[in-house]
PDB file of C-alpha atoms in Angstrom:
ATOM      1  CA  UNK A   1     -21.157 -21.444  -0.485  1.00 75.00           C
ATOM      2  CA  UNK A   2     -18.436 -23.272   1.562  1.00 92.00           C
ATOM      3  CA  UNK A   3     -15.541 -21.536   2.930  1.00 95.00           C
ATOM      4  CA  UNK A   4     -12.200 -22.350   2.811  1.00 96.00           C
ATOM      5  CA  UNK A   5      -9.321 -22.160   5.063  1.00 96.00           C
ATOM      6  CA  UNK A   6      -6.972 -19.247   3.978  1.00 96.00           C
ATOM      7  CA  UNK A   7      -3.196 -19.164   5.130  1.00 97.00           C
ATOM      8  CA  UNK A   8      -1.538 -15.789   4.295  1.00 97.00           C
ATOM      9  CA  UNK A   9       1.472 -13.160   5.927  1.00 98.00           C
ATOM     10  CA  UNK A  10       0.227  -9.706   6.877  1.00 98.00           C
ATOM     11  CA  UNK A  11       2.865  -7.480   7.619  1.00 98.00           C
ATOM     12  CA  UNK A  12       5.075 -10.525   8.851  1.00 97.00           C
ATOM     13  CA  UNK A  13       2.510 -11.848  10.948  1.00 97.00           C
ATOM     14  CA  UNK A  14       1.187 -15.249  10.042  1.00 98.00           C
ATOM     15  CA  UNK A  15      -2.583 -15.131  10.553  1.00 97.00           C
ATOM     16  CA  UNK A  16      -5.441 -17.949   8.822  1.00 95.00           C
ATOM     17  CA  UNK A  17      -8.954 -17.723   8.204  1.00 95.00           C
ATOM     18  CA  UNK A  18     -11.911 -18.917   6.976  1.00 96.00           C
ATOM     19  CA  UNK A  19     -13.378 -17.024   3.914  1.00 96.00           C
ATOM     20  CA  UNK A  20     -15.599 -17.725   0.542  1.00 96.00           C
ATOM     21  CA  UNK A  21     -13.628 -18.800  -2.146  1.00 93.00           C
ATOM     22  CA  UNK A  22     -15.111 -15.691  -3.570  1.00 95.00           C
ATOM     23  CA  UNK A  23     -14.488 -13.186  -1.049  1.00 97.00           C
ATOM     24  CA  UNK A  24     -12.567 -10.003  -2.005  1.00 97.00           C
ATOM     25  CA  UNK A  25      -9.081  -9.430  -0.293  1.00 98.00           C
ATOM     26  CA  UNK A  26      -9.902  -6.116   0.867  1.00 98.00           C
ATOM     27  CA  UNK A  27     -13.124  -7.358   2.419  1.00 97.00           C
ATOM     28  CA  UNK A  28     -10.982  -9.995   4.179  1.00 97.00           C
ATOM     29  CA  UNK A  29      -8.309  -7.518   5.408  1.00 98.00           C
ATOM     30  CA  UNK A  30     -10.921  -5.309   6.946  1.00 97.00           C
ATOM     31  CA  UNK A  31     -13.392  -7.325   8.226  1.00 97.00           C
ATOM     32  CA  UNK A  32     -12.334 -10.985   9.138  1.00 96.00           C
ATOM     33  CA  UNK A  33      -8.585  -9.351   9.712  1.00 97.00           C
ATOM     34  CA  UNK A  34      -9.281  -6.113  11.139  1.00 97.00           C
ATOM     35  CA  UNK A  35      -7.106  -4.358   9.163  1.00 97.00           C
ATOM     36  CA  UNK A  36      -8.382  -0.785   8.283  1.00 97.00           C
ATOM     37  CA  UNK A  37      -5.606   0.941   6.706  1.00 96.00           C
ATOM     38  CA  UNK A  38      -6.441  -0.177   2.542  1.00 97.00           C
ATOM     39  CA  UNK A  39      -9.428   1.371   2.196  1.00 96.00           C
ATOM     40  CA  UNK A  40     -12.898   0.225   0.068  1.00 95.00           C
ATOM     41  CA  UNK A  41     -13.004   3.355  -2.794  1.00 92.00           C
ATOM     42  CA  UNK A  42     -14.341   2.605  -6.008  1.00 89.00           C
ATOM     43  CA  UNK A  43     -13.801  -1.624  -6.070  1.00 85.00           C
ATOM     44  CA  UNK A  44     -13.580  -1.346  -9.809  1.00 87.00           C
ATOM     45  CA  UNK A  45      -9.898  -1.116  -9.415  1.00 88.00           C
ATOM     46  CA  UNK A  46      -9.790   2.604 -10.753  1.00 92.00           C
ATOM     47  CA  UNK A  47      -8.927   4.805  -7.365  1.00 95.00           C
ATOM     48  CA  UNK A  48      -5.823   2.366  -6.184  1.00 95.00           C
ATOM     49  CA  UNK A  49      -7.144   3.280  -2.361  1.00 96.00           C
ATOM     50  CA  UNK A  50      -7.112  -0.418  -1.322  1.00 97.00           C
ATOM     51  CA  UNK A  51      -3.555  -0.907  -2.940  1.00 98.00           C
ATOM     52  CA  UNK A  52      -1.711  -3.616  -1.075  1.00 98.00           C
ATOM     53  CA  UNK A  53       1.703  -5.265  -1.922  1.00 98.00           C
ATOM     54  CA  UNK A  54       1.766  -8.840  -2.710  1.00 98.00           C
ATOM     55  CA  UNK A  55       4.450 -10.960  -3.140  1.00 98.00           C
ATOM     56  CA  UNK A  56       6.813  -8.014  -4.673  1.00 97.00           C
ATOM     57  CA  UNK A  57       3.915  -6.411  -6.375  1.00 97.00           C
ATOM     58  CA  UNK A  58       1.269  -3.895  -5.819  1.00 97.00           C
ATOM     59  CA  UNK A  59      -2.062  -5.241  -6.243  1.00 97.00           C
ATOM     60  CA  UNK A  60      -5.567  -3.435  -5.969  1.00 97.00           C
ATOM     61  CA  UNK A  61      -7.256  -5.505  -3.508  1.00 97.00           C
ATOM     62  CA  UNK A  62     -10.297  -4.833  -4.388  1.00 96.00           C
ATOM     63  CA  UNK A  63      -9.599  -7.245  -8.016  1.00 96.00           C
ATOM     64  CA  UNK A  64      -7.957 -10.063  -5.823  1.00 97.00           C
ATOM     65  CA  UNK A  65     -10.131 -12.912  -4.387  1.00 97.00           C
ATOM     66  CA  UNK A  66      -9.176 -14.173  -1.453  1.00 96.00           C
ATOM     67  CA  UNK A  67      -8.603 -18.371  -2.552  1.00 95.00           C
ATOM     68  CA  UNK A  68      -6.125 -16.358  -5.635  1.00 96.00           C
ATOM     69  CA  UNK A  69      -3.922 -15.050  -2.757  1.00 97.00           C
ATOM     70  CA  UNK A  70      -4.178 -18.029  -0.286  1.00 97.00           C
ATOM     71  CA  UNK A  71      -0.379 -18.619   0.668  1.00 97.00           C
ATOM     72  CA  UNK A  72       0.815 -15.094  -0.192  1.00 98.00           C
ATOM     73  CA  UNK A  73       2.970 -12.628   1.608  1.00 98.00           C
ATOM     74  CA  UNK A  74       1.032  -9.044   2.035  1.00 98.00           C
ATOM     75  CA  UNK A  75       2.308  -5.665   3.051  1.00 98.00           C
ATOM     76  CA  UNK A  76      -0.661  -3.191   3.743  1.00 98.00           C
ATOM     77  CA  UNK A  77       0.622   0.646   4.933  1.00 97.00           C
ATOM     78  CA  UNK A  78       0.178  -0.803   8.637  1.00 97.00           C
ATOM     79  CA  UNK A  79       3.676  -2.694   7.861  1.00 97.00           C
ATOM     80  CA  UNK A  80       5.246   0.300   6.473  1.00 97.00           C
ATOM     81  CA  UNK A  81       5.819   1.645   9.967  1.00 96.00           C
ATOM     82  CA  UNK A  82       9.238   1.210  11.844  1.00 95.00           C
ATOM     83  CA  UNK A  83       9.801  -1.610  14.317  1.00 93.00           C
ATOM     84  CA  UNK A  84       9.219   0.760  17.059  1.00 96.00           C
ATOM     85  CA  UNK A  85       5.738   1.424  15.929  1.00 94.00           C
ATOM     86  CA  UNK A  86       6.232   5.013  14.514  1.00 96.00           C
ATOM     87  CA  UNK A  87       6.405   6.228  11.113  1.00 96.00           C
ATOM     88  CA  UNK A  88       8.083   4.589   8.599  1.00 96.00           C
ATOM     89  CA  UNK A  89      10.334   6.844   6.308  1.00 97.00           C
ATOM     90  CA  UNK A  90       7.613   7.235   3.260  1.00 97.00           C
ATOM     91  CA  UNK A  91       4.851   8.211   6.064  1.00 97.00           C
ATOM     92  CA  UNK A  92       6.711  10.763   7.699  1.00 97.00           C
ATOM     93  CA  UNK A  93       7.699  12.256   4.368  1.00 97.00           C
ATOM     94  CA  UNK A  94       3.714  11.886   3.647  1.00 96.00           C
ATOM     95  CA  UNK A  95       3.315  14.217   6.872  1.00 96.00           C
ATOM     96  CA  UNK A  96       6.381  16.617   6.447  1.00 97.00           C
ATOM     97  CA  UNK A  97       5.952  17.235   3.073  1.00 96.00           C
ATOM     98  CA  UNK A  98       1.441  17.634   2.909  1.00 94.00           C
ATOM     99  CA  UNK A  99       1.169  14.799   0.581  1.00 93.00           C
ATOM    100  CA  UNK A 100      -2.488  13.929   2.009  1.00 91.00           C
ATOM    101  CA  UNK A 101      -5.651  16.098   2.611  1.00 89.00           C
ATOM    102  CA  UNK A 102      -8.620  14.184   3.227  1.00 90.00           C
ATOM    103  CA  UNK A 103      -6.401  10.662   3.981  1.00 91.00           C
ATOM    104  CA  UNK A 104      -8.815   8.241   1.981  1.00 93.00           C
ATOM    105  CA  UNK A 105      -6.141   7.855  -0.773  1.00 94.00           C
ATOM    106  CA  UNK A 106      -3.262   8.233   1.826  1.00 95.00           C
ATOM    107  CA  UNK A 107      -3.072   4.247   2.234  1.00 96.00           C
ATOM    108  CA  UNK A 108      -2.723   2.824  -1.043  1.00 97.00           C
ATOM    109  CA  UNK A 109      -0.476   6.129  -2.382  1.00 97.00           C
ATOM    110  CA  UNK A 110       1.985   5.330   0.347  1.00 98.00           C
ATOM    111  CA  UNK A 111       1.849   1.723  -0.212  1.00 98.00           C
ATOM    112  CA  UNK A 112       1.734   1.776  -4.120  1.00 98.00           C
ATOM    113  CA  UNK A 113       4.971   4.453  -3.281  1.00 98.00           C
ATOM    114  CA  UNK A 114       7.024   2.084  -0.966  1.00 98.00           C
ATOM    115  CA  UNK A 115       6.335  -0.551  -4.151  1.00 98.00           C
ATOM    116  CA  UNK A 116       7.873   2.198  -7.043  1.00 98.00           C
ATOM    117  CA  UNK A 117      10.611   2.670  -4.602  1.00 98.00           C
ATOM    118  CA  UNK A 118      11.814  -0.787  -4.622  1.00 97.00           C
ATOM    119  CA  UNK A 119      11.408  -0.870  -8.230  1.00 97.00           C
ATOM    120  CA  UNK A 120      13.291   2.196  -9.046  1.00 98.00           C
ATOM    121  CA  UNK A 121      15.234   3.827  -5.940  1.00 98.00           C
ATOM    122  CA  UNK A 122      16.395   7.098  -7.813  1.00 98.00           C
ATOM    123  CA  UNK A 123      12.926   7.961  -9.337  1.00 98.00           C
ATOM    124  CA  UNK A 124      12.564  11.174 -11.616  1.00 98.00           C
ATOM    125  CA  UNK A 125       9.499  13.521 -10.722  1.00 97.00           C
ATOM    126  CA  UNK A 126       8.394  12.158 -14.467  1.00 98.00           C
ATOM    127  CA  UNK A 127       9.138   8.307 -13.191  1.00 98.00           C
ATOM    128  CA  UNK A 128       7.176   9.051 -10.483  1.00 98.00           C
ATOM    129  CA  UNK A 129       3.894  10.453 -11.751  1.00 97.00           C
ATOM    130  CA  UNK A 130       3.897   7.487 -13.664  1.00 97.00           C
ATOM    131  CA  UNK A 131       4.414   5.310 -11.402  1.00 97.00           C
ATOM    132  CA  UNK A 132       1.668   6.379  -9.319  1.00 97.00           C
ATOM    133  CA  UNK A 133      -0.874   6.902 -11.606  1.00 96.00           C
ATOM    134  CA  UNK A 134      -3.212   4.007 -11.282  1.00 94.00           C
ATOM    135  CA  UNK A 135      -3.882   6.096  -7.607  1.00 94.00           C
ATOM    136  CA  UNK A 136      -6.391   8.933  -7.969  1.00 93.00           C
ATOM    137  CA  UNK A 137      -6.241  11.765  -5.178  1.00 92.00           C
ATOM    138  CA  UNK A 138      -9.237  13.911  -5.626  1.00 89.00           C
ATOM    139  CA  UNK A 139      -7.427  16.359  -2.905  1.00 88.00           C
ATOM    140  CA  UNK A 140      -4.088  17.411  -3.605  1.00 83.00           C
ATOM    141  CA  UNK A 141      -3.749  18.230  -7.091  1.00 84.00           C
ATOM    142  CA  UNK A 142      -0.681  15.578  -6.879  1.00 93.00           C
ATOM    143  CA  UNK A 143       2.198  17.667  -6.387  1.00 94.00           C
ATOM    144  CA  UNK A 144       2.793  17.371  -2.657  1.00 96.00           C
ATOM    145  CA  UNK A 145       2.718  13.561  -3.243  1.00 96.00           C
ATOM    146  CA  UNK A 146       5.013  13.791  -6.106  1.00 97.00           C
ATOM    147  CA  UNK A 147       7.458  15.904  -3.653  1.00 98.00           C
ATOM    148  CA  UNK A 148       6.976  13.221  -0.533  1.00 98.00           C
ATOM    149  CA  UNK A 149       8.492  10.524  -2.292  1.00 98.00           C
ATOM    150  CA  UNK A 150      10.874  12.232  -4.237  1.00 98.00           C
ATOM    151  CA  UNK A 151      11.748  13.203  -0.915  1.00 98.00           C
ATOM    152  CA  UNK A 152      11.627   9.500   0.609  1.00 98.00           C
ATOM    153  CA  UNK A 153      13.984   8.128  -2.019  1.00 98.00           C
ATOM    154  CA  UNK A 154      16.562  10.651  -1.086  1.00 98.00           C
ATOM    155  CA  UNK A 155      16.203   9.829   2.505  1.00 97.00           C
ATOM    156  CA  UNK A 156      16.292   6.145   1.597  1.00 97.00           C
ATOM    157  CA  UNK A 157      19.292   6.431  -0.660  1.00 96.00           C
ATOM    158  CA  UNK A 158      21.013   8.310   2.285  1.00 96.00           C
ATOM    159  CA  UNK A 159      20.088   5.945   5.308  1.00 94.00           C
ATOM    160  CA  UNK A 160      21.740   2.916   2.278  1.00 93.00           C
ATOM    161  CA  UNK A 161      24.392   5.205   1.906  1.00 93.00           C
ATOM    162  CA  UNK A 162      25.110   5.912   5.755  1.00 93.00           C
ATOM    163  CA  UNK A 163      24.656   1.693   6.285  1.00 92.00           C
ATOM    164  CA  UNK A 164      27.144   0.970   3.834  1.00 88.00           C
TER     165      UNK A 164
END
């Protein structure tokens, strides 16, 4: 099969490609890309580990060919991190609060998390379970999680709060 030239933005770097019209995005991301963070779980699109954002919206990578996002703009957790190169304000709550175990769902929680936080800033713990639960955790049992980014909106809200 012939491969096409792919054009996308990865955590606001422009980078192109050649790939198979019929390549996965998470295959592209981690091998032709080198970007490790979304991680290959089930690729039916039922653990939510290889959870990117695109354009606004979180998408299971693992259900997105690579020609269907040609053009698009792509957050993985690797662009969730401050410009300074350390944690970004959902990952540190991740770590302070034990909202990982093992780490294999840890990407695509935290992204799928920075995504329900844009679409609802003052999340209840109910809005939040919800939101979260096309992303299996075979770990935690959940409730750490639930606690991180209940405690990242707060922290959010206040650092909005403090800008204003």
């Amino acid at each position: 099969m012939s491969k096409m030239h792919v054009k996308l933005t990865v955590n606001g770097r422009e980078v192109e490609g050649l790939a198979e019209p019929r390549t996965l995005l998470i295959h592209f991301l981690r091998e032709d890309l080198k970007i490790t963070g979304p991680h290959i779980g089930c690729e039916t699109s039922h653990c939510g580990a290889c959870t990117v954002d695109i354009d606004g919206k979180s998408v299971k990578s693992c259900t997105a060919f690579v020609a269907q996002v040609n053009g698009a703009d792509i957050t993985t957790v690797e662009g969730l991190t401050n410009d300074d190169g350390s944690l970004g304000v959902l990952q540190e709550m991740f770590r302070e609060h034990h909202g990982l175990q093992c780490g294999f769902c840890t990407p695509g929680m935290i992204t799928r998390a920075h995504r329900l936080l844009q679409e609802n800033p003052n999340p209840t713990e109910e809005d939040i379970r919800f939101g979260m639960a096309g992303n299996l955790c075979r770990c935690t049992g959940y409730q750490n999680i639930v606690k991180a980014i209940a405690a990242s909106a707060d922290m959010l809200n206040a650092q909005k709060e403090a800008a204003e």
